[in-house]
Amino acid sequence: MSSTTRNYRATFILDNRGKEDTVDQIVDGVKSVIAEVSGKVTAVENIGRKDFARVTDAKFPAASYVQIDFSGPATAPSALRERLRLNQNVYRTLVQSA
């Protein structure tokens, strides 16, 4: 059975409040998680710090957004979400087919 790879675009909202990690260090960690789920990163775009349209926490009104394009098997998006679910540095994850 042949393995097909698909292209994905993942958008991450990063939370580095009160932590010494920079956005680049957090992105490197996310890229290593993508490699763990058999993905290959093709592009990284740091969108920058944006205000939330709806603030859920008054102490957290804005965050850094990063888009990562990667290719991987069909199971990669769900495996990526599961591995990043408990990561305190990644506030939200959205994975779309590209």
Tab-separated table of N, CA and C in Angstrom:
chain	number	residue	atom	x	y	z
A	1	MET	N	0.846	-1.175	0.000
A	1	MET	CA	0.000	0.000	0.000
A	1	MET	C	0.890	1.236	0.000
A	2	SER	N	0.666	2.138	-0.921
A	2	SER	CA	1.508	3.327	-1.035
A	2	SER	C	1.031	4.413	-0.083
A	3	SER	N	1.988	5.161	0.396
A	3	SER	CA	1.686	6.256	1.317
A	3	SER	C	1.681	7.563	0.533
A	4	THR	N	0.581	8.281	0.598
A	4	THR	CA	0.508	9.559	-0.095
A	4	THR	C	0.682	10.684	0.913
A	5	THR	N	1.335	11.731	0.465
A	5	THR	CA	1.501	12.894	1.332
A	5	THR	C	0.566	13.989	0.859
A	6	ARG	N	0.092	14.739	1.809
A	6	ARG	CA	-0.805	15.852	1.522
A	6	ARG	C	-0.182	17.120	2.060
A	7	ASN	N	-0.603	18.244	1.500
A	7	ASN	CA	-0.087	19.537	1.944
A	7	ASN	C	-1.064	20.170	2.920
A	8	TYR	N	-0.518	20.758	3.981
A	8	TYR	CA	-1.328	21.378	5.021
A	8	TYR	C	-0.774	22.754	5.362
A	9	ARG	N	-1.650	23.609	5.857
A	9	ARG	CA	-1.254	24.906	6.408
A	9	ARG	C	-1.797	24.962	7.829
A	10	ALA	N	-0.892	25.078	8.777
A	10	ALA	CA	-1.278	25.130	10.188
A	10	ALA	C	-1.047	26.543	10.707
A	11	THR	N	-2.035	27.071	11.403
A	11	THR	CA	-1.927	28.379	12.037
A	11	THR	C	-1.921	28.161	13.544
A	12	PHE	N	-0.928	28.741	14.191
A	12	PHE	CA	-0.773	28.585	15.629
A	12	PHE	C	-0.850	29.945	16.302
A	13	ILE	N	-1.550	29.995	17.431
A	13	ILE	CA	-1.532	31.168	18.297
A	13	ILE	C	-0.637	30.790	19.467
A	14	LEU	N	0.437	31.545	19.642
A	14	LEU	CA	1.445	31.209	20.643
A	14	LEU	C	1.282	32.056	21.892
A	15	ASP	N	1.486	31.437	23.037
A	15	ASP	CA	1.361	32.098	24.333
A	15	ASP	C	2.699	31.986	25.054
A	16	ASN	N	3.459	33.076	25.082
A	16	ASN	CA	4.731	33.053	25.801
A	16	ASN	C	4.727	34.034	26.971
A	17	ARG	N	3.566	34.260	27.551
A	17	ARG	CA	3.463	35.137	28.716
A	17	ARG	C	4.182	34.502	29.899
A	18	GLY	N	5.051	35.264	30.536
A	18	GLY	CA	5.735	34.797	31.728
A	18	GLY	C	6.743	33.696	31.490
A	19	LYS	N	7.117	33.474	30.252
A	19	LYS	CA	8.081	32.426	29.929
A	19	LYS	C	9.289	33.053	29.252
A	20	GLU	N	10.410	32.402	29.378
A	20	GLU	CA	11.636	32.917	28.776
A	20	GLU	C	11.767	32.544	27.308
A	21	ASP	N	10.924	31.631	26.835
A	21	ASP	CA	11.000	31.188	25.443
A	21	ASP	C	10.586	32.309	24.498
A	22	THR	N	11.365	32.498	23.439
A	22	THR	CA	10.991	33.456	22.410
A	22	THR	C	10.073	32.750	21.407
A	23	VAL	N	9.483	33.533	20.535
A	23	VAL	CA	8.594	32.968	19.510
A	23	VAL	C	9.372	32.003	18.618
A	24	ASP	N	10.614	32.349	18.275
A	24	ASP	CA	11.418	31.471	17.422
A	24	ASP	C	11.699	30.131	18.096
A	25	GLN	N	11.936	30.140	19.406
A	25	GLN	CA	12.175	28.888	20.123
A	25	GLN	C	10.913	28.029	20.151
A	26	ILE	N	9.763	28.655	20.326
A	26	ILE	CA	8.502	27.912	20.331
A	26	ILE	C	8.236	27.328	18.945
A	27	VAL	N	8.510	28.110	17.888
A	27	VAL	CA	8.313	27.630	16.513
A	27	VAL	C	9.235	26.447	16.233
A	28	ASP	N	10.474	26.499	16.718
A	28	ASP	CA	11.381	25.363	16.535
A	28	ASP	C	10.834	24.111	17.217
A	29	GLY	N	10.231	24.276	18.383
A	29	GLY	CA	9.613	23.145	19.067
A	29	GLY	C	8.443	22.576	18.295
A	30	VAL	N	7.625	23.455	17.712
A	30	VAL	CA	6.481	23.004	16.911
A	30	VAL	C	6.977	22.290	15.655
A	31	LYS	N	8.038	22.806	15.042
A	31	LYS	CA	8.598	22.158	13.855
A	31	LYS	C	9.119	20.763	14.186
A	32	SER	N	9.695	20.590	15.363
A	32	SER	CA	10.167	19.258	15.750
A	32	SER	C	8.989	18.308	15.983
A	33	VAL	N	7.873	18.819	16.502
A	33	VAL	CA	6.678	17.985	16.675
A	33	VAL	C	6.124	17.584	15.310
A	34	ILE	N	6.152	18.498	14.342
A	34	ILE	CA	5.700	18.168	12.983
A	34	ILE	C	6.574	17.063	12.401
A	35	ALA	N	7.888	17.129	12.637
A	35	ALA	CA	8.786	16.076	12.156
A	35	ALA	C	8.490	14.743	12.844
A	36	GLU	N	8.086	14.782	14.116
A	36	GLU	CA	7.756	13.551	14.845
A	36	GLU	C	6.532	12.850	14.267
A	37	VAL	N	5.605	13.606	13.681
A	37	VAL	CA	4.397	12.999	13.098
A	37	VAL	C	4.572	12.748	11.600
A	38	SER	N	5.817	12.595	11.163
A	38	SER	CA	6.181	12.284	9.772
A	38	SER	C	5.857	13.412	8.813
A	39	GLY	N	5.907	14.647	9.271
A	39	GLY	CA	5.671	15.801	8.412
A	39	GLY	C	6.974	16.458	8.004
A	40	LYS	N	6.916	17.198	6.910
A	40	LYS	CA	8.088	17.921	6.422
A	40	LYS	C	7.689	19.384	6.252
A	41	VAL	N	8.342	20.266	6.995
A	41	VAL	CA	8.020	21.691	6.963
A	41	VAL	C	8.525	22.285	5.657
A	42	THR	N	7.638	23.015	4.957
A	42	THR	CA	8.028	23.638	3.697
A	42	THR	C	8.150	25.151	3.810
A	43	ALA	N	7.391	25.777	4.713
A	43	ALA	CA	7.463	27.235	4.864
A	43	ALA	C	6.987	27.629	6.259
A	44	VAL	N	7.602	28.694	6.779
A	44	VAL	CA	7.210	29.246	8.079
A	44	VAL	C	7.022	30.744	7.901
A	45	GLU	N	5.876	31.257	8.343
A	45	GLU	CA	5.606	32.689	8.254
A	45	GLU	C	5.155	33.194	9.621
A	46	ASN	N	5.933	34.122	10.172
A	46	ASN	CA	5.563	34.747	11.438
A	46	ASN	C	4.673	35.939	11.108
A	47	ILE	N	3.400	35.832	11.411
A	47	ILE	CA	2.439	36.884	11.085
A	47	ILE	C	2.581	38.062	12.036
A	48	GLY	N	3.026	37.789	13.246
A	48	GLY	CA	3.231	38.859	14.214
A	48	GLY	C	2.189	38.831	15.317
A	49	ARG	N	2.228	39.857	16.130
A	49	ARG	CA	1.319	39.948	17.270
A	49	ARG	C	0.029	40.635	16.829
A	50	LYS	N	-1.097	39.990	17.101
A	50	LYS	CA	-2.414	40.512	16.724
A	50	LYS	C	-3.327	40.520	17.941
A	51	ASP	N	-4.233	41.501	17.976
A	51	ASP	CA	-5.250	41.544	19.021
A	51	ASP	C	-6.354	40.551	18.691
A	52	PHE	N	-6.935	39.949	19.728
A	52	PHE	CA	-8.049	39.038	19.531
A	52	PHE	C	-9.317	39.825	19.240
A	53	ALA	N	-10.173	39.291	18.385
A	53	ALA	CA	-11.464	39.923	18.111
A	53	ALA	C	-12.374	39.807	19.331
A	54	ARG	N	-12.326	38.652	19.971
A	54	ARG	CA	-13.090	38.421	21.209
A	54	ARG	C	-12.108	37.985	22.281
A	55	VAL	N	-11.956	38.800	23.289
A	55	VAL	CA	-11.008	38.511	24.359
A	55	VAL	C	-11.684	37.608	25.387
A	56	THR	N	-11.112	36.423	25.612
A	56	THR	CA	-11.662	35.506	26.609
A	56	THR	C	-11.009	35.687	27.969
A	57	ASP	N	-9.807	36.264	27.982
A	57	ASP	CA	-9.080	36.502	29.220
A	57	ASP	C	-8.567	37.936	29.177
A	58	ALA	N	-8.974	38.746	30.140
A	58	ALA	CA	-8.584	40.162	30.140
A	58	ALA	C	-7.072	40.340	30.249
A	59	LYS	N	-6.380	39.360	30.803
A	59	LYS	CA	-4.926	39.437	30.931
A	59	LYS	C	-4.210	38.940	29.677
A	60	PHE	N	-4.967	38.494	28.685
A	60	PHE	CA	-4.393	37.936	27.457
A	60	PHE	C	-5.156	38.470	26.248
A	61	PRO	N	-4.993	39.779	25.928
A	61	PRO	CA	-5.776	40.384	24.842
A	61	PRO	C	-5.176	40.204	23.444
A	62	ALA	N	-3.913	39.750	23.353
A	62	ALA	CA	-3.249	39.615	22.057
A	62	ALA	C	-2.218	38.491	22.137
A	63	ALA	N	-1.831	37.974	20.965
A	63	ALA	CA	-0.838	36.903	20.927
A	63	ALA	C	-0.129	36.908	19.580
A	64	SER	N	0.938	36.132	19.497
A	64	SER	CA	1.700	35.990	18.261
A	64	SER	C	1.096	34.877	17.413
A	65	TYR	N	0.955	35.150	16.131
A	65	TYR	CA	0.406	34.186	15.179
A	65	TYR	C	1.528	33.705	14.264
A	66	VAL	N	1.553	32.395	13.988
A	66	VAL	CA	2.549	31.805	13.100
A	66	VAL	C	1.838	30.815	12.187
A	67	GLN	N	2.163	30.865	10.882
A	67	GLN	CA	1.638	29.887	9.924
A	67	GLN	C	2.785	29.010	9.457
A	68	ILE	N	2.556	27.704	9.480
A	68	ILE	CA	3.561	26.748	9.032
A	68	ILE	C	2.927	25.872	7.959
A	69	ASP	N	3.541	25.849	6.780
A	69	ASP	CA	3.109	24.957	5.705
A	69	ASP	C	3.942	23.685	5.809
A	70	PHE	N	3.271	22.535	5.735
A	70	PHE	CA	3.996	21.274	5.807
A	70	PHE	C	3.275	20.221	4.991
A	71	SER	N	4.002	19.165	4.663
A	71	SER	CA	3.410	18.026	3.969
A	71	SER	C	3.572	16.807	4.861
A	72	GLY	N	2.592	15.922	4.774
A	72	GLY	CA	2.637	14.734	5.608
A	72	GLY	C	1.502	13.798	5.279
A	73	PRO	N	1.433	12.679	5.976
A	73	PRO	CA	0.354	11.720	5.728
A	73	PRO	C	-0.987	12.252	6.217
A	74	ALA	N	-2.047	11.556	5.874
A	74	ALA	CA	-3.397	11.996	6.238
A	74	ALA	C	-3.615	12.004	7.746
A	75	THR	N	-2.827	11.244	8.478
A	75	THR	CA	-2.972	11.189	9.935
A	75	THR	C	-2.205	12.299	10.644
A	76	ALA	N	-1.424	13.082	9.915
A	76	ALA	CA	-0.573	14.105	10.532
A	76	ALA	C	-1.358	15.196	11.269
A	77	PRO	N	-2.447	15.758	10.723
A	77	PRO	CA	-3.142	16.827	11.448
A	77	PRO	C	-3.683	16.398	12.810
A	78	SER	N	-4.313	15.240	12.874
A	78	SER	CA	-4.860	14.799	14.163
A	78	SER	C	-3.746	14.454	15.142
A	79	ALA	N	-2.668	13.853	14.660
A	79	ALA	CA	-1.539	13.536	15.537
A	79	ALA	C	-0.862	14.813	16.030
A	80	LEU	N	-0.774	15.822	15.169
A	80	LEU	CA	-0.171	17.100	15.559
A	80	LEU	C	-1.013	17.783	16.631
A	81	ARG	N	-2.322	17.832	16.432
A	81	ARG	CA	-3.206	18.441	17.440
A	81	ARG	C	-3.098	17.722	18.779
A	82	GLU	N	-3.034	16.399	18.741
A	82	GLU	CA	-2.956	15.621	19.978
A	82	GLU	C	-1.638	15.883	20.713
A	83	ARG	N	-0.542	15.987	19.990
A	83	ARG	CA	0.752	16.232	20.643
A	83	ARG	C	0.866	17.649	21.184
A	84	LEU	N	0.197	18.608	20.551
A	84	LEU	CA	0.291	20.001	21.005
A	84	LEU	C	-0.804	20.367	22.000
A	85	ARG	N	-1.721	19.456	22.260
A	85	ARG	CA	-2.854	19.745	23.141
A	85	ARG	C	-2.413	20.157	24.539
A	86	LEU	N	-1.401	19.528	25.072
A	86	LEU	CA	-0.933	19.828	26.422
A	86	LEU	C	0.239	20.807	26.457
A	87	ASN	N	0.661	21.295	25.310
A	87	ASN	CA	1.763	22.252	25.248
A	87	ASN	C	1.252	23.627	25.676
A	88	GLN	N	1.793	24.157	26.760
A	88	GLN	CA	1.334	25.436	27.302
A	88	GLN	C	1.713	26.623	26.420
A	89	ASN	N	2.692	26.455	25.533
A	89	ASN	CA	3.130	27.555	24.672
A	89	ASN	C	2.231	27.746	23.460
A	90	VAL	N	1.485	26.729	23.072
A	90	VAL	CA	0.594	26.809	21.915
A	90	VAL	C	-0.827	26.980	22.438
A	91	TYR	N	-1.376	28.182	22.224
A	91	TYR	CA	-2.699	28.509	22.753
A	91	TYR	C	-3.806	27.898	21.895
A	92	ARG	N	-3.711	28.025	20.577
A	92	ARG	CA	-4.699	27.462	19.650
A	92	ARG	C	-3.979	26.903	18.420
A	93	THR	N	-4.608	25.900	17.797
A	93	THR	CA	-4.067	25.272	16.596
A	93	THR	C	-5.183	25.113	15.573
A	94	LEU	N	-4.926	25.510	14.327
A	94	LEU	CA	-5.864	25.317	13.222
A	94	LEU	C	-5.085	24.715	12.057
A	95	VAL	N	-5.481	23.530	11.617
A	95	VAL	CA	-4.806	22.860	10.508
A	95	VAL	C	-5.791	22.760	9.352
A	96	GLN	N	-5.372	23.265	8.181
A	96	GLN	CA	-6.204	23.249	6.978
A	96	GLN	C	-5.469	22.533	5.861
A	97	SER	N	-6.218	21.931	4.948
A	97	SER	CA	-5.609	21.366	3.748
A	97	SER	C	-5.219	22.507	2.826
A	98	ALA	N	-4.030	22.416	2.265
A	98	ALA	CA	-3.562	23.499	1.387
A	98	ALA	C	-3.672	23.102	-0.064
